[in-house]
Short mmCIF file of C-alpha atoms and ligand atoms in Angstrom, two decimals:
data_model
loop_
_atom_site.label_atom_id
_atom_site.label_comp_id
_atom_site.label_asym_id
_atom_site.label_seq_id
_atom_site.Cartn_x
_atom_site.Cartn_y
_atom_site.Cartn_z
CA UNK A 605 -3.53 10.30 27.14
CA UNK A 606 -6.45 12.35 25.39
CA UNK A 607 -9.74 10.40 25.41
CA UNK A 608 -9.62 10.47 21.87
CA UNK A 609 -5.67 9.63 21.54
CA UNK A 610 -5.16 6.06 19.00
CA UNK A 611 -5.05 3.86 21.42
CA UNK A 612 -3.23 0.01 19.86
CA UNK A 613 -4.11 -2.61 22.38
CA UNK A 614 -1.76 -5.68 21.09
CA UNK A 615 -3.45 -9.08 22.13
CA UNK A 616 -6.58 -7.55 22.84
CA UNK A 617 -8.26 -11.04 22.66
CA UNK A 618 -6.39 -12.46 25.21
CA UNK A 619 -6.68 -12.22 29.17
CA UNK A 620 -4.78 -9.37 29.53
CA UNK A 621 -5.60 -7.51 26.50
CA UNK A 622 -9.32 -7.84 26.82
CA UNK A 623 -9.29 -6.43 30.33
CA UNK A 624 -7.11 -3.37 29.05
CA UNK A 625 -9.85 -2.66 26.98
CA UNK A 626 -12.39 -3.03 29.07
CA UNK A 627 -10.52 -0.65 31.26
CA UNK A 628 -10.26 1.65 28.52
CA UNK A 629 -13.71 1.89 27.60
CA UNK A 630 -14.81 2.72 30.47
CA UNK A 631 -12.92 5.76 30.86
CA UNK A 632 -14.37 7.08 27.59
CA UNK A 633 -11.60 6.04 25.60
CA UNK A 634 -13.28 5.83 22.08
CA UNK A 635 -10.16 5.72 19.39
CA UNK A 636 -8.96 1.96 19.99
CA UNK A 637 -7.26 0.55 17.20
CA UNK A 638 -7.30 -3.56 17.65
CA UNK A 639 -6.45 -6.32 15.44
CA UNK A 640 -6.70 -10.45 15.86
CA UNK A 641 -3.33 -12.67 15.09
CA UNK A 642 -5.61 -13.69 12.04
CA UNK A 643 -5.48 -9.93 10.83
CA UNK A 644 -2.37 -9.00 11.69
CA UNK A 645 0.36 -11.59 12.74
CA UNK A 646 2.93 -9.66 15.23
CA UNK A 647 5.33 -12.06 14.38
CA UNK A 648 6.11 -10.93 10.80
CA UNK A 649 8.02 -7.84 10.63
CA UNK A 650 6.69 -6.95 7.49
CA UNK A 651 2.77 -7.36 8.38
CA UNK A 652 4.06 -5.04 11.09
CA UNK A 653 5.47 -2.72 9.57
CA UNK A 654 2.67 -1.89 6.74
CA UNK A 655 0.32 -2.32 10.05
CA UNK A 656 2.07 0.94 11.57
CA UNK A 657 2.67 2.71 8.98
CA UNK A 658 -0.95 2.55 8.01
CA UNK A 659 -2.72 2.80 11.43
CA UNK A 660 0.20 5.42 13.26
CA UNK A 661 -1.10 4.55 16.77
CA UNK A 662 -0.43 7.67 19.31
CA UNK A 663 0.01 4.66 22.50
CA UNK A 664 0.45 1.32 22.35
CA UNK A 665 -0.28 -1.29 25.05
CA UNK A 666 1.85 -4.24 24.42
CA UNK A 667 -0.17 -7.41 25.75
CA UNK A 668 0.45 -9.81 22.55
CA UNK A 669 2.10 -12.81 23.60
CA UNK A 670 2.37 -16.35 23.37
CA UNK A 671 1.47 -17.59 27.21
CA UNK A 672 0.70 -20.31 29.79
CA UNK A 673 1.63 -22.69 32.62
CA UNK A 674 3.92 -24.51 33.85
CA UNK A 675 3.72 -27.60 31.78
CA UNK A 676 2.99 -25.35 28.47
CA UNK A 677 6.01 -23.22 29.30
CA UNK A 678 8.33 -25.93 29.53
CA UNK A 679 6.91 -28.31 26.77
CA UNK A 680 6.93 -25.81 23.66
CA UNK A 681 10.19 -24.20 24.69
CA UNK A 682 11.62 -22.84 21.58
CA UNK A 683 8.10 -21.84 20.57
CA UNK A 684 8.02 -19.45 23.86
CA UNK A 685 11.00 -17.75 23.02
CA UNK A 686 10.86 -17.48 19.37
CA UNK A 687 7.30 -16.27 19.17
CA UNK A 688 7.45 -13.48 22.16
CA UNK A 689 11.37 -12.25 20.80
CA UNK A 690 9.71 -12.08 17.66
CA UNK A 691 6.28 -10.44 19.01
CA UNK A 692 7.87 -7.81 21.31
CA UNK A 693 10.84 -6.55 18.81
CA UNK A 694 8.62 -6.01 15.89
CA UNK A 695 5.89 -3.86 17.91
CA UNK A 696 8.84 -2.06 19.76
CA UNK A 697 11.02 -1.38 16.93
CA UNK A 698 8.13 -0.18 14.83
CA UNK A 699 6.78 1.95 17.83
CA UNK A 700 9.91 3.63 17.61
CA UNK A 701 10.22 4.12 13.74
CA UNK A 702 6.63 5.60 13.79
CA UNK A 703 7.45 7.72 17.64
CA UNK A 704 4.85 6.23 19.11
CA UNK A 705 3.78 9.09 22.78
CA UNK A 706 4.22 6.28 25.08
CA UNK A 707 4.61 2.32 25.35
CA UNK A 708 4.00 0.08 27.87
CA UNK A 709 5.50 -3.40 27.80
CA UNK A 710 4.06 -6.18 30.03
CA UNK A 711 6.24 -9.11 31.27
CA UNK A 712 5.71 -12.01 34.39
CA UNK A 713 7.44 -12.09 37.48
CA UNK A 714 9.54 -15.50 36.00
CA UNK A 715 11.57 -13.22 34.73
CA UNK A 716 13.72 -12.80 38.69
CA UNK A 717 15.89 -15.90 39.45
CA UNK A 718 14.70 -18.85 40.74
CA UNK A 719 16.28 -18.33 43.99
CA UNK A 720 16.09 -14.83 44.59
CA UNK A 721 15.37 -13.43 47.96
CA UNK A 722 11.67 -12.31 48.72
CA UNK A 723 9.83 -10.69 48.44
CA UNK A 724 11.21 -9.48 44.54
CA UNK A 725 12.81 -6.11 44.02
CA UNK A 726 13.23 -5.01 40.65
CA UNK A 727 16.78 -4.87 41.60
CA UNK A 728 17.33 -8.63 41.18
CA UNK A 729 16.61 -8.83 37.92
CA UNK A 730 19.59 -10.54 36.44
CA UNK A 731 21.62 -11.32 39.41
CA UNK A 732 21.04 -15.07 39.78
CA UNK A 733 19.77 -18.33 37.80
CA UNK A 734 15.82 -18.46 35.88
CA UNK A 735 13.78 -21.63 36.75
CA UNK A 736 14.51 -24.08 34.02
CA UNK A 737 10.69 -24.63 33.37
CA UNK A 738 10.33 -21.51 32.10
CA UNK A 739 13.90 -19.81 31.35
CA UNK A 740 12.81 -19.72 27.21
CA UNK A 741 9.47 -17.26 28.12
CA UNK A 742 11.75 -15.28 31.11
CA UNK A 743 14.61 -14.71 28.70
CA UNK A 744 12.31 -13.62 26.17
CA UNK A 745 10.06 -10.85 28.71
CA UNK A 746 14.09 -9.68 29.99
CA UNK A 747 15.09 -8.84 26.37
CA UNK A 748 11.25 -7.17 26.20
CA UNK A 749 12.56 -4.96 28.89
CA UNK A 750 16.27 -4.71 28.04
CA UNK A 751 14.54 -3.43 24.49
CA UNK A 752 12.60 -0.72 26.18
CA UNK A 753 15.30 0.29 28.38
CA UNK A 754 17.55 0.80 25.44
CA UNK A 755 15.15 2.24 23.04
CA UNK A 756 14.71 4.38 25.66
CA UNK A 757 18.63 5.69 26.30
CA UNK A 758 19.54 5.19 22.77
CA UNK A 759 16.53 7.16 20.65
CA UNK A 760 14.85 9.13 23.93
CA UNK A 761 11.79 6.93 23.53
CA UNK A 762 9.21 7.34 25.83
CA UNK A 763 8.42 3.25 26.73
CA UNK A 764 7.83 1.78 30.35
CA UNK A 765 7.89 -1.58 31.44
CA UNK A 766 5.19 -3.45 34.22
CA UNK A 767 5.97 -6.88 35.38
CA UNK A 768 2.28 -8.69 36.13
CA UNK A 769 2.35 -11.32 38.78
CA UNK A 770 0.44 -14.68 38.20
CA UNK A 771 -3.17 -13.62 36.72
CA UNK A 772 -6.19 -14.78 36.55
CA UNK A 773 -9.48 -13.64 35.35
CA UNK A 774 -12.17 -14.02 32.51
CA UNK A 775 -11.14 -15.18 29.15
CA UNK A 776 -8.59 -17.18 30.74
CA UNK A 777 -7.24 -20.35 29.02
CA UNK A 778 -8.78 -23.78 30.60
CA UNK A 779 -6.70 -26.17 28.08
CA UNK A 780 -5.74 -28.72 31.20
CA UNK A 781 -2.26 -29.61 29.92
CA UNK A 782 -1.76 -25.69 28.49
CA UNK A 783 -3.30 -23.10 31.60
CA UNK A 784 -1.95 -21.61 35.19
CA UNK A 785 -3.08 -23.22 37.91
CA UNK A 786 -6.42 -21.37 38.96
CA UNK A 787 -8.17 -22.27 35.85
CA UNK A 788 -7.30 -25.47 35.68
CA UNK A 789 -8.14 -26.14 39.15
CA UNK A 790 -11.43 -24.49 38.88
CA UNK A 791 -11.92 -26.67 36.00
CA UNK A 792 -10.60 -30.40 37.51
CA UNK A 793 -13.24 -29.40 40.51
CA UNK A 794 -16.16 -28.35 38.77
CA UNK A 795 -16.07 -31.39 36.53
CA UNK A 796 -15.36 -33.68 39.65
CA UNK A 797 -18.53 -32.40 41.39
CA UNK A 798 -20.62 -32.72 37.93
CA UNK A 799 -19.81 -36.38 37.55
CA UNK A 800 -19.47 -37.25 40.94
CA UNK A 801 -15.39 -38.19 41.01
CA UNK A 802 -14.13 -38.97 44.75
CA UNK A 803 -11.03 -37.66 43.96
CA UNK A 804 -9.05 -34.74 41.75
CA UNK A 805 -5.48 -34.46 40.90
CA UNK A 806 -3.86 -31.53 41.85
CA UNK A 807 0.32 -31.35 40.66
CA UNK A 808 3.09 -31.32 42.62
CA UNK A 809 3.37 -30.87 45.90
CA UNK A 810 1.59 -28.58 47.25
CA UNK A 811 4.38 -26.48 48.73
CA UNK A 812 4.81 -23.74 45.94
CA UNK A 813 4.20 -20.37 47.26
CA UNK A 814 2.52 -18.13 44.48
CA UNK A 815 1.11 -14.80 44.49
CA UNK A 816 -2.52 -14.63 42.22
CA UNK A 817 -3.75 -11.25 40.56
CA UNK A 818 -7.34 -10.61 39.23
CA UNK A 819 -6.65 -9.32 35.88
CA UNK A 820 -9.41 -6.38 36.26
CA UNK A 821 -6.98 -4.91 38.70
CA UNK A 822 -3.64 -5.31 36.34
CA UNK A 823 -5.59 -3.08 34.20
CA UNK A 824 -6.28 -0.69 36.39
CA UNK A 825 -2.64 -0.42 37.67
CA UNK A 826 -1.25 -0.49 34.43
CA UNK A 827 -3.62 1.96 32.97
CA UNK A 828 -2.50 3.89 36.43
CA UNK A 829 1.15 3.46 35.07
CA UNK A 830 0.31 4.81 31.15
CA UNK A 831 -1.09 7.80 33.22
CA UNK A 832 1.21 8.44 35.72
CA UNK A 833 4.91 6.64 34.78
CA UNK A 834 7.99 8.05 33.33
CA UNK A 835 10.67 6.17 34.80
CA UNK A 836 13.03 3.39 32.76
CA UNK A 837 12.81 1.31 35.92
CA UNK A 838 10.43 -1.17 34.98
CA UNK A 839 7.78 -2.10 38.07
CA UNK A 840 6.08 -4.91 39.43
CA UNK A 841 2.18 -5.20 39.59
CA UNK A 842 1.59 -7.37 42.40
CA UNK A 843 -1.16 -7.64 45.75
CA UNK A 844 1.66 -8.43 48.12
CA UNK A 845 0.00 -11.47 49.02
CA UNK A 846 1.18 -15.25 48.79
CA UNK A 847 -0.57 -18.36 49.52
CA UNK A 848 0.32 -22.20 49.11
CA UNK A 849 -1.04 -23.81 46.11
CA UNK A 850 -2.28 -26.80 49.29
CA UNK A 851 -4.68 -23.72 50.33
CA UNK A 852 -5.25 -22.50 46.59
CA UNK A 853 -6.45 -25.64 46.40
CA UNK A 854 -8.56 -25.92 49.49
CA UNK A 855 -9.87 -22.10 48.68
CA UNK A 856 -11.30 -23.19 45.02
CA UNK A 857 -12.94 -26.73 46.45
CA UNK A 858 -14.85 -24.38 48.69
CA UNK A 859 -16.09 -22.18 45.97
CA UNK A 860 -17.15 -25.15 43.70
CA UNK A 861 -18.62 -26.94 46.80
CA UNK A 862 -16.15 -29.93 45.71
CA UNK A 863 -16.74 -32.46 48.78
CA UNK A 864 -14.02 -35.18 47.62
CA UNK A 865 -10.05 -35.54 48.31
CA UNK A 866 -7.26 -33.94 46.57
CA UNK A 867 -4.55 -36.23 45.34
CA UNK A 868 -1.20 -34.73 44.73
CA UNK A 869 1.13 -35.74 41.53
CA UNK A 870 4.77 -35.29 42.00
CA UNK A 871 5.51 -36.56 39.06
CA UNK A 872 4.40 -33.13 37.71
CA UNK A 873 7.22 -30.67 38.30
CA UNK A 874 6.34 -27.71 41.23
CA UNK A 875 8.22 -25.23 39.44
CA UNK A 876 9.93 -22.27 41.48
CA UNK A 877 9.32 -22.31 45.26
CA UNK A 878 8.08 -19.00 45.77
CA UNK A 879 7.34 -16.19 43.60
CA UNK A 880 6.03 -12.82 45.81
CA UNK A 881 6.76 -9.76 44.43
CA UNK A 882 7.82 -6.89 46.12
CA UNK A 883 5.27 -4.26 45.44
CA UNK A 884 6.88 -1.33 47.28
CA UNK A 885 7.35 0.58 43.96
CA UNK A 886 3.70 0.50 42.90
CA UNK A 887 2.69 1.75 46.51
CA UNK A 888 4.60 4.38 46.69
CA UNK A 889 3.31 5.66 43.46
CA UNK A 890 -0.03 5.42 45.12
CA UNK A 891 -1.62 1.87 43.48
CA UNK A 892 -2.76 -0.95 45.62
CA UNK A 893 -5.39 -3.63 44.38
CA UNK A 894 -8.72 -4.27 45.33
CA UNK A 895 -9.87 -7.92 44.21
CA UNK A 896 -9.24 -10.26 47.09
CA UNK A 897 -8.40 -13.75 45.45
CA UNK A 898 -11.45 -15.49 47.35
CA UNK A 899 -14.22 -12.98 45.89
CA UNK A 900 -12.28 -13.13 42.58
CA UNK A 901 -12.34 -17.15 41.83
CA UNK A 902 -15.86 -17.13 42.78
CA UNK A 903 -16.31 -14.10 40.53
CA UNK A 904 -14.44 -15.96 37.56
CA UNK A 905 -15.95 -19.45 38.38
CA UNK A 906 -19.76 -18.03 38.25
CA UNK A 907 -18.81 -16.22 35.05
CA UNK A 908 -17.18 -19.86 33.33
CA UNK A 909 -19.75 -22.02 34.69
CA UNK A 910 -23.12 -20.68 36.34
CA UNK A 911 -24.72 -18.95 33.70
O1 GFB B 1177 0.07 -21.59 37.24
P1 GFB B 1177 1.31 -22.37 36.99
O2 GFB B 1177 1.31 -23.23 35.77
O3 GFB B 1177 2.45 -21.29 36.94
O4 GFB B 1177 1.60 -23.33 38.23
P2 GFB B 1177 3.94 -21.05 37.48
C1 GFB B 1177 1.67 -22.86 39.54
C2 GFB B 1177 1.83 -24.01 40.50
O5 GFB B 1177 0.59 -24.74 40.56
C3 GFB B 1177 2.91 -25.02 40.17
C4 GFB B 1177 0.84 -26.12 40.47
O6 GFB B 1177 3.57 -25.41 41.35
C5 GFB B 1177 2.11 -26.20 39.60
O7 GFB B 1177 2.76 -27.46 39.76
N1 GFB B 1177 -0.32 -26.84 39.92
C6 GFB B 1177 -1.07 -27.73 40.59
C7 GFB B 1177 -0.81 -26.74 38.67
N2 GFB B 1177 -2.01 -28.25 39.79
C8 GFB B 1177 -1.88 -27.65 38.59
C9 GFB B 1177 -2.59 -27.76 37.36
O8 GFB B 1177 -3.52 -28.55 37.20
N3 GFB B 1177 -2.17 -26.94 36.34
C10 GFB B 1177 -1.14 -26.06 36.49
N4 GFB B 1177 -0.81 -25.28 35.45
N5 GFB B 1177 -0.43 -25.96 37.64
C11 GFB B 1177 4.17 -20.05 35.09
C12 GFB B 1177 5.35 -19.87 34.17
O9 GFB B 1177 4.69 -20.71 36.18
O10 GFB B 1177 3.63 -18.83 35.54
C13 GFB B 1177 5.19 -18.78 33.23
O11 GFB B 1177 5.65 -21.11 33.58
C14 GFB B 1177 4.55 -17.53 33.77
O12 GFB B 1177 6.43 -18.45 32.72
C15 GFB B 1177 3.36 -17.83 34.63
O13 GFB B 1177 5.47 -16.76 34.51
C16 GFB B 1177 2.77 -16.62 35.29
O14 GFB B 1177 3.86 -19.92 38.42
O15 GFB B 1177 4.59 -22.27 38.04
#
């Protein structure tokens, strides 16, 4: 990728996109082509289509999607699957029709069965059932890849595939019934401490293993990837690393100071047991991440709330 290549970031406003950006400016990359969903809705083939015929980006970074937690996932179903089909066909298809150099697709690591031994190969993709509460976004991010995979065999084009694990970082959603976990919680316990609350839910039960990403380091392995990547196996960005949402929990009270108890809702759903990807792939291409989760929440929560 030349430094002056067209670069199309898609979703550049979001978590992910921003940070590819970032990431991209500061290697010198000075040819970005970016659009809001105001400007340019992905959805709409047509807007689309007059958008890449116009712009003809050289690489394209696909990070437009509709996204969020648990509860968000499972409450506007139809929405999740409709809007990221519709999102991910239209940029692919049209990166095809105008031979885009190179594409890289992102998806979650909800797309590997519920059940599926750990830590997550790529290999067991599609060999078991999707958690319910969020089988509309997972079948959507599987077709993402099943689209790049065939574009791939069928037309010889040249698109890869990264599957993020949970992120978190700056310009993160903090909607309380929409967001992941880490903003939310960062959010419940900094407004607890403000107004003085002895207690602060905290959903489920506390038993959930999940593995948490900084999104300044999906960046950087993904921008690795563009670089470096040629394979139709997709690959999962991960750190390796799991922890309990009980000491998630316990981890972000101690950044925010938070001195009261935590009271745990079941009737909020847990979601899939455990979710560690198995990062072997990345490794042995030579990536491994650098933002410890501690030094990142405390990084994220000074940059939210102590400025
Ligand atoms: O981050 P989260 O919504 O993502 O939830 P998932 C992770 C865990 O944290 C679940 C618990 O067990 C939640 O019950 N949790 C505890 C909370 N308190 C809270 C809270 O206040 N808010 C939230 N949101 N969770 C999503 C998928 O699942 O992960 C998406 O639905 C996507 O498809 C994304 O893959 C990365 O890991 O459960």
């Amino acid at each position: 990728m030349e430094k002056n290549a067209k670069i199309y970031v898609a979703g550049h406003r979001g978590m992910v996109g921003s940070a590819i950006v970032r990431k991209l400016q500061s290697e010198g990359y000075n040819n970005l082509v970016l659009r809001t969903s105001s400007e340019l809705d992905l959805r709409n083939q047509s807007q689309t289509e007059i958008f890449f015929t116009t712009e003809k980006p050289e690489y394209v970074f696909l990070a437009a999607a509709k996204v969020g937690g648990i509860m968000a996932n499972n409450t506007y179903r139809a929405d999740f699957l409709y809007e990221n089909l519709m999102i991910q066909s239209n940029v692919i298809h049209q990166s095809y029709v105008h031979k885009v150099k190179k594409l890289l697709f992102l998806g979650s690591s909800c797309i590997y069965p519920k059940l599926a031994p750990q830590p997550l190969k790529e290999e067991y993709l599609l060999s078991g059932y999707l958690e319910e509460t969020n089988e509309p976004y997972a079948i959507a991010k599987i077709a993402g890849i099943k689209l790049c995979e065939n574009y791939r065999r069928q037309y010889g084009c040249h698109f890869i595939s990264a599957m993020p694990t949970n992120l978190y970082g700056p310009n993160d959603n903090y909607d309380l019934e929409k967001s992941h976990v880490i903003p939310a919680l960062i959010r419940k316990f900094h407004e607890a401490k403000m107004n003085n609350l002895p207690n602060v839910e905290v959903w489920g039960s506390g038993k959930p293993l999940r593995e948490f990403m900084h999104v300044n380091d999906l960046a950087d392995a993904i921008y690795f990837l563009m670089k470096n990547y040629k394979e139709e196996q997709f690959v999962n960005v991960g750190t390796g690393e799991e922890v309990s949402i009980k000491s998630l929990a316990e981890i972000i009270c101690e950044v925010i100071h938070y001195e009261g108890t935590i009271v745990w809702n079941s009737e909020r759903p847990d979601g899939t047991p455990r979710k560690l990807m198995s990062v072997e792939i990345l490794r042995r291409l030579g990536w491994k991440h650098k933002i410890q989760l501690k030094e990142g929440i405390q990084e994220v929560y000074a940059q939210k709330y102590l400025r």
